[in-house]
Structures are given as C-alpha cells and as structure tokens.
Tab-separated table of C-alpha atoms in Angstrom:
chain	number	residue	atom	x	y	z
A	2	MET	CA	2.600	-21.008	20.974
A	3	ILE	CA	2.137	-23.618	18.217
A	4	ASP	CA	-1.433	-23.948	16.952
A	5	ARG	CA	-1.089	-27.270	15.153
A	6	ALA	CA	-4.743	-28.030	15.876
A	7	ILE	CA	-5.700	-25.253	13.459
A	8	ASN	CA	-6.055	-26.228	9.802
A	9	LEU	CA	-4.891	-23.439	7.492
A	10	VAL	CA	-4.966	-23.323	3.699
A	11	VAL	CA	-2.426	-20.957	2.138
A	12	LEU	CA	-2.654	-19.583	-1.401
A	13	ALA	CA	0.602	-17.898	-2.360
A	14	GLY	CA	1.636	-16.830	-5.823
A	15	PRO	CA	3.042	-13.994	-7.905
A	16	THR	CA	1.158	-10.819	-8.668
A	17	GLY	CA	-1.437	-11.263	-11.394
A	18	VAL	CA	-1.479	-15.057	-11.307
A	19	GLY	CA	-5.139	-15.315	-10.219
A	20	LYS	CA	-5.281	-16.090	-6.504
A	21	THR	CA	-8.639	-14.398	-5.883
A	22	ASP	CA	-10.823	-16.751	-7.930
A	23	LEU	CA	-9.466	-19.855	-6.221
A	24	SER	CA	-9.710	-18.320	-2.757
A	25	ILE	CA	-13.425	-17.623	-3.222
A	26	GLU	CA	-14.138	-21.102	-4.604
A	27	LEU	CA	-12.330	-22.768	-1.700
A	28	ALA	CA	-14.052	-20.518	0.830
A	29	LYS	CA	-17.493	-21.342	-0.566
A	30	THR	CA	-16.717	-25.065	-0.718
A	31	PHE	CA	-15.217	-25.427	2.763
A	32	ASN	CA	-16.994	-22.679	4.724
A	33	GLY	CA	-13.847	-20.598	4.741
A	34	GLU	CA	-12.846	-17.019	5.458
A	35	VAL	CA	-9.950	-15.170	3.840
A	36	VAL	CA	-6.989	-13.490	5.519
A	37	SER	CA	-5.123	-11.217	3.099
A	38	ALA	CA	-1.315	-11.357	3.149
A	39	ASP	CA	-0.674	-8.435	0.825
A	40	SER	CA	1.561	-5.656	2.127
A	41	MET	CA	-0.170	-2.996	0.008
A	42	GLN	CA	-3.819	-4.008	0.340
A	43	VAL	CA	-3.718	-3.123	4.035
A	44	TYR	CA	-3.834	0.558	2.991
A	45	ARG	CA	-7.089	2.421	2.494
A	46	ASN	CA	-7.578	4.309	-0.790
A	47	LEU	CA	-5.031	2.120	-2.585
A	48	ASP	CA	-7.601	0.091	-4.460
A	49	ILE	CA	-6.946	-0.020	-8.190
A	50	GLY	CA	-3.152	-0.181	-8.127
A	51	THR	CA	-3.098	-2.994	-5.578
A	52	GLY	CA	-5.659	-5.111	-7.404
A	53	LYS	CA	-7.792	-5.092	-4.273
A	54	ILE	CA	-10.777	-7.422	-4.335
A	55	LEU	CA	-14.085	-5.601	-4.812
A	56	PRO	CA	-17.007	-6.136	-2.406
A	57	HIS	CA	-19.153	-7.936	-4.977
A	58	GLU	CA	-16.223	-10.209	-5.866
A	59	MET	CA	-16.070	-11.416	-2.257
A	60	GLN	CA	-19.458	-13.130	-2.772
A	61	GLY	CA	-20.215	-12.834	0.921
A	62	VAL	CA	-16.931	-14.406	2.051
A	63	PRO	CA	-15.472	-12.465	5.023
A	64	HIS	CA	-12.040	-10.930	4.373
A	65	TYR	CA	-9.511	-9.768	6.975
A	66	LEU	CA	-6.573	-7.325	6.898
A	67	ILE	CA	-7.763	-5.278	3.938
A	68	ASP	CA	-8.251	-1.500	4.340
A	69	ILE	CA	-6.969	-1.418	7.924
A	70	GLN	CA	-4.302	1.319	7.685
A	71	ASP	CA	-4.283	4.891	6.395
A	72	PRO	CA	-1.703	5.366	3.627
A	73	ASP	CA	0.116	8.112	5.524
A	74	GLN	CA	1.093	5.518	8.150
A	75	THR	CA	3.359	2.480	7.952
A	76	TYR	CA	2.507	-1.181	8.309
A	77	ASP	CA	5.136	-3.903	8.515
A	78	ALA	CA	5.647	-7.652	8.720
A	79	ALA	CA	5.794	-7.679	12.526
A	80	ARG	CA	2.372	-6.056	12.848
A	81	PHE	CA	0.965	-8.299	10.150
A	82	LYS	CA	2.216	-11.426	11.906
A	83	GLU	CA	0.384	-10.491	15.092
A	84	ALA	CA	-2.838	-9.419	13.366
A	85	GLY	CA	-2.809	-12.313	10.916
A	86	GLN	CA	-2.321	-14.969	13.566
A	87	GLU	CA	-5.153	-13.505	15.633
A	88	ALA	CA	-7.459	-13.449	12.579
A	89	ILE	CA	-6.667	-17.105	11.878
A	90	ARG	CA	-7.449	-18.077	15.470
A	91	LYS	CA	-10.711	-16.112	15.356
A	92	ILE	CA	-11.817	-17.862	12.162
A	93	HIS	CA	-10.915	-21.242	13.640
A	94	ARG	CA	-12.855	-20.518	16.838
A	95	SER	CA	-15.933	-19.749	14.745
A	96	GLY	CA	-15.727	-23.211	13.200
A	97	HIS	CA	-14.660	-21.962	9.778
A	98	LEU	CA	-11.579	-22.673	7.654
A	99	PRO	CA	-8.979	-19.877	7.544
A	100	ILE	CA	-7.539	-19.294	4.063
A	101	LEU	CA	-4.406	-17.149	3.912
A	102	VAL	CA	-4.064	-15.453	0.520
A	103	GLY	CA	-1.286	-13.229	-0.727
A	104	GLY	CA	1.993	-12.713	-2.461
A	105	THR	CA	4.146	-10.890	0.095
A	106	GLY	CA	6.726	-13.537	0.915
A	107	LEU	CA	7.993	-12.019	4.142
A	108	TYR	CA	4.446	-11.638	5.497
A	109	LEU	CA	3.643	-15.262	4.706
A	110	GLU	CA	6.902	-16.583	6.093
A	111	GLY	CA	6.747	-14.504	9.255
A	112	LEU	CA	3.228	-15.671	10.064
A	113	LEU	CA	3.660	-19.334	9.177
A	114	TYR	CA	7.032	-19.845	10.847
A	115	ASP	CA	6.661	-17.261	13.616
A	116	LEU	CA	9.787	-15.342	12.615
A	117	GLU	CA	11.087	-12.648	14.917
A	118	PHE	CA	11.445	-9.193	13.420
A	119	GLY	CA	13.504	-7.517	16.138
A	120	GLY	CA	12.584	-6.451	19.649
A	121	LYS	CA	12.178	-3.168	21.449
A	122	ASN	CA	15.882	-2.837	22.158
A	123	SER	CA	16.832	-3.045	18.493
A	124	THR	CA	14.404	-0.287	17.593
A	125	ASP	CA	16.241	2.229	19.731
A	126	SER	CA	19.773	0.949	19.177
A	127	LEU	CA	22.524	3.415	18.327
A	128	VAL	CA	23.327	1.451	15.204
A	129	GLN	CA	19.770	1.721	13.943
A	130	GLN	CA	19.645	5.424	14.739
A	131	LYS	CA	22.796	5.867	12.657
A	132	LEU	CA	21.324	3.871	9.803
A	133	LYS	CA	18.119	5.902	9.880
A	134	ALA	CA	20.169	9.085	9.676
A	135	GLU	CA	21.998	7.672	6.663
A	136	LEU	CA	18.664	6.792	5.112
A	137	GLU	CA	17.522	10.401	5.405
A	138	GLU	CA	20.786	11.675	3.939
A	139	SER	CA	21.575	9.164	1.204
A	140	GLY	CA	18.316	7.356	0.431
A	141	ILE	CA	17.322	3.716	0.509
A	142	GLU	CA	19.094	2.819	-2.744
A	143	ALA	CA	22.478	3.702	-1.244
A	144	LEU	CA	21.781	1.522	1.789
A	145	TRP	CA	20.640	-1.330	-0.425
A	146	GLN	CA	23.840	-1.045	-2.462
A	147	ARG	CA	25.865	-1.322	0.738
A	148	LEU	CA	23.875	-4.380	1.749
A	149	ASN	CA	24.508	-5.833	-1.702
A	150	GLN	CA	28.252	-5.445	-1.148
A	151	LEU	CA	28.217	-6.917	2.363
A	152	ASP	CA	25.625	-9.645	1.850
A	153	PRO	CA	24.509	-10.076	-1.777
A	154	PHE	CA	22.265	-13.047	-0.965
A	155	ALA	CA	20.273	-11.000	1.534
A	156	ALA	CA	20.117	-8.050	-0.866
A	157	ASP	CA	18.679	-10.325	-3.534
A	158	LYS	CA	15.914	-11.334	-1.134
A	159	ILE	CA	15.034	-7.838	0.094
A	160	SER	CA	13.278	-5.372	-2.170
A	161	LEU	CA	13.841	-1.624	-2.253
A	162	GLN	CA	10.171	-1.431	-1.261
A	163	ASN	CA	11.083	-2.836	2.151
A	164	PRO	CA	13.349	-0.212	3.766
A	165	ARG	CA	12.698	-1.517	7.275
A	166	ARG	CA	14.050	-4.913	6.271
A	167	ILE	CA	17.113	-3.336	4.639
A	168	LEU	CA	17.821	-1.368	7.817
A	169	ARG	CA	17.333	-4.500	9.904
A	170	ALA	CA	19.750	-6.487	7.725
A	171	LEU	CA	22.449	-3.816	7.982
A	172	GLU	CA	21.860	-3.551	11.727
A	173	VAL	CA	22.401	-7.295	12.174
A	174	ILE	CA	25.572	-7.182	10.086
A	175	GLU	CA	27.010	-4.237	12.010
A	176	THR	CA	26.086	-5.484	15.479
A	177	THR	CA	26.932	-9.187	15.067
A	178	GLY	CA	29.553	-9.233	12.329
A	179	GLN	CA	27.561	-11.980	10.629
A	180	ARG	CA	25.716	-11.932	7.341
A	181	PHE	CA	21.978	-11.423	7.634
A	182	SER	CA	21.407	-14.198	5.096
A	183	ASP	CA	23.034	-16.670	7.495
A	184	GLN	CA	20.386	-15.809	10.070
A	185	MET	CA	17.697	-16.098	7.413
A	186	SER	CA	18.956	-19.491	6.254
A	187	HIS	CA	19.541	-21.094	9.628
A	188	GLN	CA	16.534	-19.787	11.518
A	189	GLU	CA	14.521	-22.851	12.435
A	190	LYS	CA	11.278	-23.004	10.540
A	191	GLN	CA	8.685	-24.749	12.650
A	192	SER	CA	5.219	-24.270	11.261
A	193	ARG	CA	2.893	-22.521	13.664
A	194	PHE	CA	-0.232	-24.035	12.132
A	195	ARG	CA	-1.151	-27.239	10.356
A	196	GLU	CA	-1.093	-25.694	6.918
A	197	TYR	CA	-1.522	-26.795	3.320
A	198	LEU	CA	0.497	-24.458	1.146
A	199	PHE	CA	-0.331	-23.899	-2.505
A	200	VAL	CA	1.855	-21.766	-4.728
A	201	LEU	CA	-0.086	-20.770	-7.824
A	202	ASN	CA	1.824	-20.333	-11.056
A	203	ARG	CA	1.432	-20.134	-14.823
A	204	PRO	CA	3.798	-20.501	-17.782
A	205	ARG	CA	6.085	-17.473	-17.617
A	206	GLN	CA	5.009	-15.748	-20.828
A	207	GLN	CA	1.343	-16.243	-19.979
A	208	LEU	CA	1.937	-14.734	-16.538
A	209	TYR	CA	3.781	-11.750	-18.010
A	210	ASP	CA	1.054	-11.194	-20.610
A	211	ARG	CA	-1.555	-11.218	-17.835
A	212	ILE	CA	0.475	-8.724	-15.826
A	213	ASN	CA	0.814	-6.382	-18.805
A	214	GLN	CA	-2.919	-6.585	-19.522
A	215	ARG	CA	-3.765	-6.114	-15.859
A	216	VAL	CA	-1.844	-2.838	-15.779
A	217	LEU	CA	-3.767	-1.592	-18.820
A	218	GLN	CA	-7.022	-2.493	-17.068
A	219	MET	CA	-5.910	-0.508	-14.017
A	220	ILE	CA	-5.318	2.511	-16.246
A	221	ASP	CA	-8.810	2.126	-17.724
A	222	GLN	CA	-10.277	1.833	-14.212
A	223	GLY	CA	-8.792	5.181	-13.162
A	224	LEU	CA	-5.389	4.433	-11.637
A	225	GLU	CA	-4.041	7.860	-12.613
A	226	ASP	CA	-6.737	9.671	-10.614
A	227	GLU	CA	-6.255	7.328	-7.650
A	228	VAL	CA	-2.527	8.033	-7.514
A	229	ARG	CA	-2.949	11.755	-8.174
A	230	SER	CA	-5.256	12.052	-5.167
A	231	LEU	CA	-2.507	10.538	-2.991
A	232	TYR	CA	0.139	12.906	-4.333
A	233	GLN	CA	-2.169	15.855	-3.717
A	234	ARG	CA	-2.130	14.960	-0.012
A	235	ASN	CA	1.610	15.800	0.013
A	236	MET	CA	2.499	12.536	1.687
A	237	ASP	CA	6.103	11.556	2.317
A	238	PRO	CA	7.325	9.804	-0.864
A	239	ASN	CA	9.253	7.347	1.327
A	240	LEU	CA	6.078	5.968	2.907
A	241	PRO	CA	5.439	2.327	1.959
A	242	ALA	CA	2.123	3.264	0.353
A	243	MET	CA	3.882	5.722	-1.948
A	244	LYS	CA	6.690	3.342	-2.868
A	245	GLY	CA	4.515	0.472	-4.036
A	246	ILE	CA	4.499	-0.666	-7.644
A	247	GLY	CA	1.793	1.198	-9.508
A	248	TYR	CA	2.222	4.296	-7.325
A	249	LYS	CA	5.903	5.231	-7.228
A	250	GLU	CA	6.218	5.483	-11.030
A	251	TRP	CA	3.904	8.491	-11.457
A	252	ARG	CA	5.850	11.431	-10.011
A	253	PRO	CA	7.852	12.278	-13.185
A	254	TYR	CA	4.624	12.155	-15.196
A	255	PHE	CA	2.848	14.524	-12.822
A	256	GLU	CA	5.861	16.839	-13.074
A	257	GLY	CA	5.653	16.821	-16.871
A	258	LYS	CA	8.911	14.915	-17.322
A	259	GLU	CA	7.572	11.618	-18.693
A	260	SER	CA	4.728	10.442	-20.897
A	261	LEU	CA	1.818	8.315	-19.763
A	262	GLN	CA	3.056	5.503	-21.994
A	263	THR	CA	6.412	5.533	-20.200
A	264	VAL	CA	4.656	5.264	-16.834
A	265	ILE	CA	2.576	2.325	-18.057
A	266	GLU	CA	5.641	0.504	-19.362
A	267	GLN	CA	7.508	1.102	-16.104
A	268	ILE	CA	4.638	-0.298	-14.029
A	269	GLN	CA	4.455	-3.330	-16.298
A	270	GLN	CA	8.206	-3.926	-16.095
A	271	ASN	CA	8.346	-3.454	-12.329
A	272	SER	CA	5.386	-5.815	-11.894
A	273	ARG	CA	7.023	-8.517	-14.019
A	274	ARG	CA	10.268	-8.210	-12.081
A	275	TYR	CA	8.373	-8.394	-8.799
A	276	ALA	CA	6.596	-11.562	-9.937
A	277	LYS	CA	9.965	-13.127	-10.719
A	278	ARG	CA	11.296	-12.201	-7.265
A	279	GLN	CA	8.189	-13.623	-5.623
A	280	LEU	CA	8.602	-16.978	-7.356
A	281	THR	CA	12.267	-17.080	-6.346
A	282	TRP	CA	11.247	-16.423	-2.739
A	283	TYR	CA	8.694	-19.256	-2.717
A	284	ARG	CA	11.200	-21.707	-4.203
A	285	ASN	CA	13.959	-20.814	-1.755
A	286	ARG	CA	12.113	-19.941	1.428
A	287	MET	CA	8.858	-21.873	1.728
A	288	LYS	CA	8.541	-25.469	2.912
A	289	ASN	CA	6.234	-28.291	1.785
A	290	VAL	CA	4.937	-26.379	-1.223
A	291	HIS	CA	2.224	-27.770	-3.509
A	292	TRP	CA	2.644	-26.071	-6.882
A	293	LEU	CA	-0.587	-25.492	-8.775
A	294	ASP	CA	-0.648	-24.608	-12.474
A	295	VAL	CA	-3.680	-22.349	-12.742
A	296	SER	CA	-3.484	-22.375	-16.541
A	297	GLN	CA	-4.955	-25.888	-16.443
A	298	PRO	CA	-8.760	-25.976	-16.864
A	299	ASP	CA	-9.277	-28.320	-13.910
A	300	TYR	CA	-7.062	-26.477	-11.419
A	301	ILE	CA	-9.960	-25.480	-9.138
A	302	ASP	CA	-11.283	-29.045	-8.943
A	303	ASN	CA	-7.724	-30.243	-8.356
A	304	ALA	CA	-7.260	-27.800	-5.476
A	305	ILE	CA	-10.623	-28.725	-3.934
A	306	ARG	CA	-9.658	-32.416	-3.961
A	307	GLN	CA	-6.336	-31.674	-2.279
A	308	VAL	CA	-7.912	-29.504	0.421
A	309	ALA	CA	-10.636	-32.078	1.101
A	310	GLN	CA	-7.989	-34.748	1.633
A	311	PHE	CA	-5.936	-32.405	3.827
A	312	ILE	CA	-8.945	-31.732	6.073
A	313	GLU	CA	-9.934	-35.404	6.187
A	314	GLU	CA	-6.427	-36.454	7.236
A	315	GLY	CA	-6.390	-33.838	9.990
C-alpha cells in the first residue's frame, strides 16, 4: 500500500551530526511528531551510549519507537518497518506532520521504500539453519569474511553489528547463486510516502571532533556504570544491544585487560568509522536527497523554508 497522501519529513545523518536540534525545531514549527529510526535507541536502559534524547529535550514533542524493547531481546529492520509505518500513519491521522529521524540506513531505506526482509519460509530454511550453526561455532566475523569474499560490495554495506543481515545475504547467495548486492541494487525503490529527505552533514574534521567530544561527554555522564549494569545481567554478548558501539568495547576493561583510555579511544574510532559508513550509505542508497550543512548558522531557517515549500506544494 502506497501512502503518497502522507507528507513525511526525514532527517538522516551520521552519528553526532546534530539531528535532534533540527527535529525539535521542525516539530514545533509544523506541529510535528518524531519517529526515531535508530536501531539502538529502541532498547531500554541504553541511554547514554546511544545518545538518546532526554525528556526535557523533547520540549513536549511526542516521540515514537524509543525505549520499546528490553535489551535482552532482539529488534530488527523488519519489525521497525512495520512499527514505523504504523506510527507515521497514526501521526498523519491526528493531523500532525510525521518527522522520521535517525541514522540507521537500513531502517530508513526499509521503511521508505518498503523493502522486503525475507518471509516465514526463509526463516526456517535449511540453509539458514546451517548458517546459524556456523555462527554459533565460528562467530559473526568469520561469516562476514566469507561474505566479503563472495560479495565484497554487499559486505561493505553490511556492518558486523547486523548479523541478521549478514546471514540473510549469505542465504540469498547460497540459495539463488546470485550476489546479494545485485538484489540490493536492482530492487525497485518506489517511495511509500511523499517524503522530503534531508541528510545532515558537517565538514569531516568538524564531525569527527564532535564525535570525539561526544564520547568524552558520555563518559562524564556515567557510560561506564550504564554498561557495567548490562554486563552484570549476564546477557548474551551477541545480542544487538551488547554489540552496539559504546557497549561492545568495555569487556576487556571490565576483565582488567585494557585501560579506560583505550576503551575511550576505541569507542571514538568505531564511532568515526560508523559515521563514514553512514554517509556512504546515504550517497549510494537514498534517492532525492537534500544535503544540509548544519555547520552553517542559518541551517535551521533554511530547513524550515524547504519544509514549508514542500508542504505547500503537496
């Protein structure tokens, strides 16, 4: 079902770029409500390390798909697509403007272009059962390396933090004999909504400096205690919540094998690399993008003008 009658503003952008401030300004200006498209902010108790918006920062603007899943459970792009599309319809029915905000490229793409993430039959296929057994035995890095050999373009697009996607890519390759990236490239992208898509960006060094400083702020805010409380629950280290940047780097430190400074530097480096991958995804995978340099002093006014025109033309 295509909902082209629904206006949707999308704010994508790399981690640390500053999506929150603009989302609140647009929501207040256009009577909007925010749908989060962040694969880690869905988890409860993962607050500091995910940069989750605080209640007072929301300024009364309703937010959806934050704190909806316990961290000992999994949440994926297929579930997000369903929940996100329903949230957008609900906001539209209330007469408000839905604003989709986040950096998880697969979540954004799946929702906007209604991508399929595999059906019930694929879940129980013999090939996938075999791959899951290999995952238990060899680990996700070994499976990613195999994907990199068979389909390097797909491997470049799929992070180690997304084991379900890695398994799906290998399953497609083994069952069809075709590269997963071919399916990704040729899948028709018909927008589900009438959307206006911003990608927020900054000069690279400025973005990296912000990311480094943001990690230090997370440390000051108590990230170590937040992560330690998760580890004390003895959760499976392969759970998505435990493999996110800002969380996965702590185990050697808790075991006395690394210093706090090493952990901080690893989180900073992983965050910078993730930001680079995000920008590559937006350039290669998203259509009709309006790039917005948020280092410019008038970027909020610029965005408001563009959204006003978008709504007027609709």
